[in-house]
PDB file of C-alpha atoms in Angstrom:
ATOM      1  CA  UNK Y   2      17.699  26.780-140.611  1.00 65.00           C
ATOM      2  CA  UNK Y   3      18.073  29.933-142.751  1.00 75.00           C
ATOM      3  CA  UNK Y   4      14.456  29.512-143.968  1.00 79.00           C
ATOM      4  CA  UNK Y   5      13.243  29.516-140.420  1.00 83.00           C
ATOM      5  CA  UNK Y   6      15.368  32.819-139.399  1.00 87.00           C
ATOM      6  CA  UNK Y   7      14.168  34.486-142.498  1.00 89.00           C
ATOM      7  CA  UNK Y   8      10.723  33.590-141.584  1.00 88.00           C
ATOM      8  CA  UNK Y   9      11.142  34.902-138.103  1.00 86.00           C
ATOM      9  CA  UNK Y  10      12.521  38.216-139.408  1.00 87.00           C
ATOM     10  CA  UNK Y  11       9.523  38.590-141.795  1.00 86.00           C
ATOM     11  CA  UNK Y  12       7.278  37.673-138.808  1.00 84.00           C
ATOM     12  CA  UNK Y  13       9.097  40.492-136.842  1.00 80.00           C
ATOM     13  CA  UNK Y  14       8.822  42.881-139.566  1.00 83.00           C
ATOM     14  CA  UNK Y  15       5.047  42.276-140.148  1.00 83.00           C
ATOM     15  CA  UNK Y  16       4.357  42.708-136.404  1.00 77.00           C
ATOM     16  CA  UNK Y  17       6.630  45.914-136.355  1.00 78.00           C
ATOM     17  CA  UNK Y  18       4.414  47.120-139.150  1.00 83.00           C
ATOM     18  CA  UNK Y  19       1.364  46.526-137.215  1.00 80.00           C
ATOM     19  CA  UNK Y  20       2.457  48.304-134.580  1.00 78.00           C
ATOM     20  CA  UNK Y  21       3.766  45.503-132.092  1.00 71.00           C
ATOM     21  CA  UNK Y  22       7.205  45.569-131.008  1.00 68.00           C
ATOM     22  CA  UNK Y  23       7.721  41.760-130.778  1.00 66.00           C
ATOM     23  CA  UNK Y  24      10.834  41.798-128.375  1.00 75.00           C
ATOM     24  CA  UNK Y  25       9.311  44.357-126.142  1.00 80.00           C
ATOM     25  CA  UNK Y  26       5.896  42.292-126.143  1.00 76.00           C
ATOM     26  CA  UNK Y  27       7.897  39.280-125.294  1.00 79.00           C
ATOM     27  CA  UNK Y  28       9.568  41.227-122.444  1.00 83.00           C
ATOM     28  CA  UNK Y  29       6.172  42.355-121.286  1.00 84.00           C
ATOM     29  CA  UNK Y  30       4.783  38.804-121.133  1.00 83.00           C
ATOM     30  CA  UNK Y  31       7.801  37.700-119.325  1.00 84.00           C
ATOM     31  CA  UNK Y  32       7.689  40.362-116.718  1.00 86.00           C
ATOM     32  CA  UNK Y  33       3.830  39.785-116.372  1.00 82.00           C
ATOM     33  CA  UNK Y  34       4.724  36.186-115.675  1.00 78.00           C
ATOM     34  CA  UNK Y  35       7.067  36.987-113.163  1.00 77.00           C
ATOM     35  CA  UNK Y  36       4.731  39.217-111.356  1.00 77.00           C
ATOM     36  CA  UNK Y  37       2.057  36.609-111.372  1.00 76.00           C
ATOM     37  CA  UNK Y  38       4.378  34.180-110.063  1.00 74.00           C
ATOM     38  CA  UNK Y  39       5.473  36.543-107.538  1.00 69.00           C
ATOM     39  CA  UNK Y  40       2.029  37.317-106.427  1.00 66.00           C
ATOM     40  CA  UNK Y  41       1.177  33.574-106.291  1.00 59.00           C
TER      41      UNK Y  41
END
């Protein structure tokens, strides 16, 4: 469990270094999904 959480933290840091904000990216995907389902 601790290894998994630390891996997620490392993954988040790597994405942040690459210029991708992981939480906002998830939020964007979620809002896009909501918009597409709303249009359908």
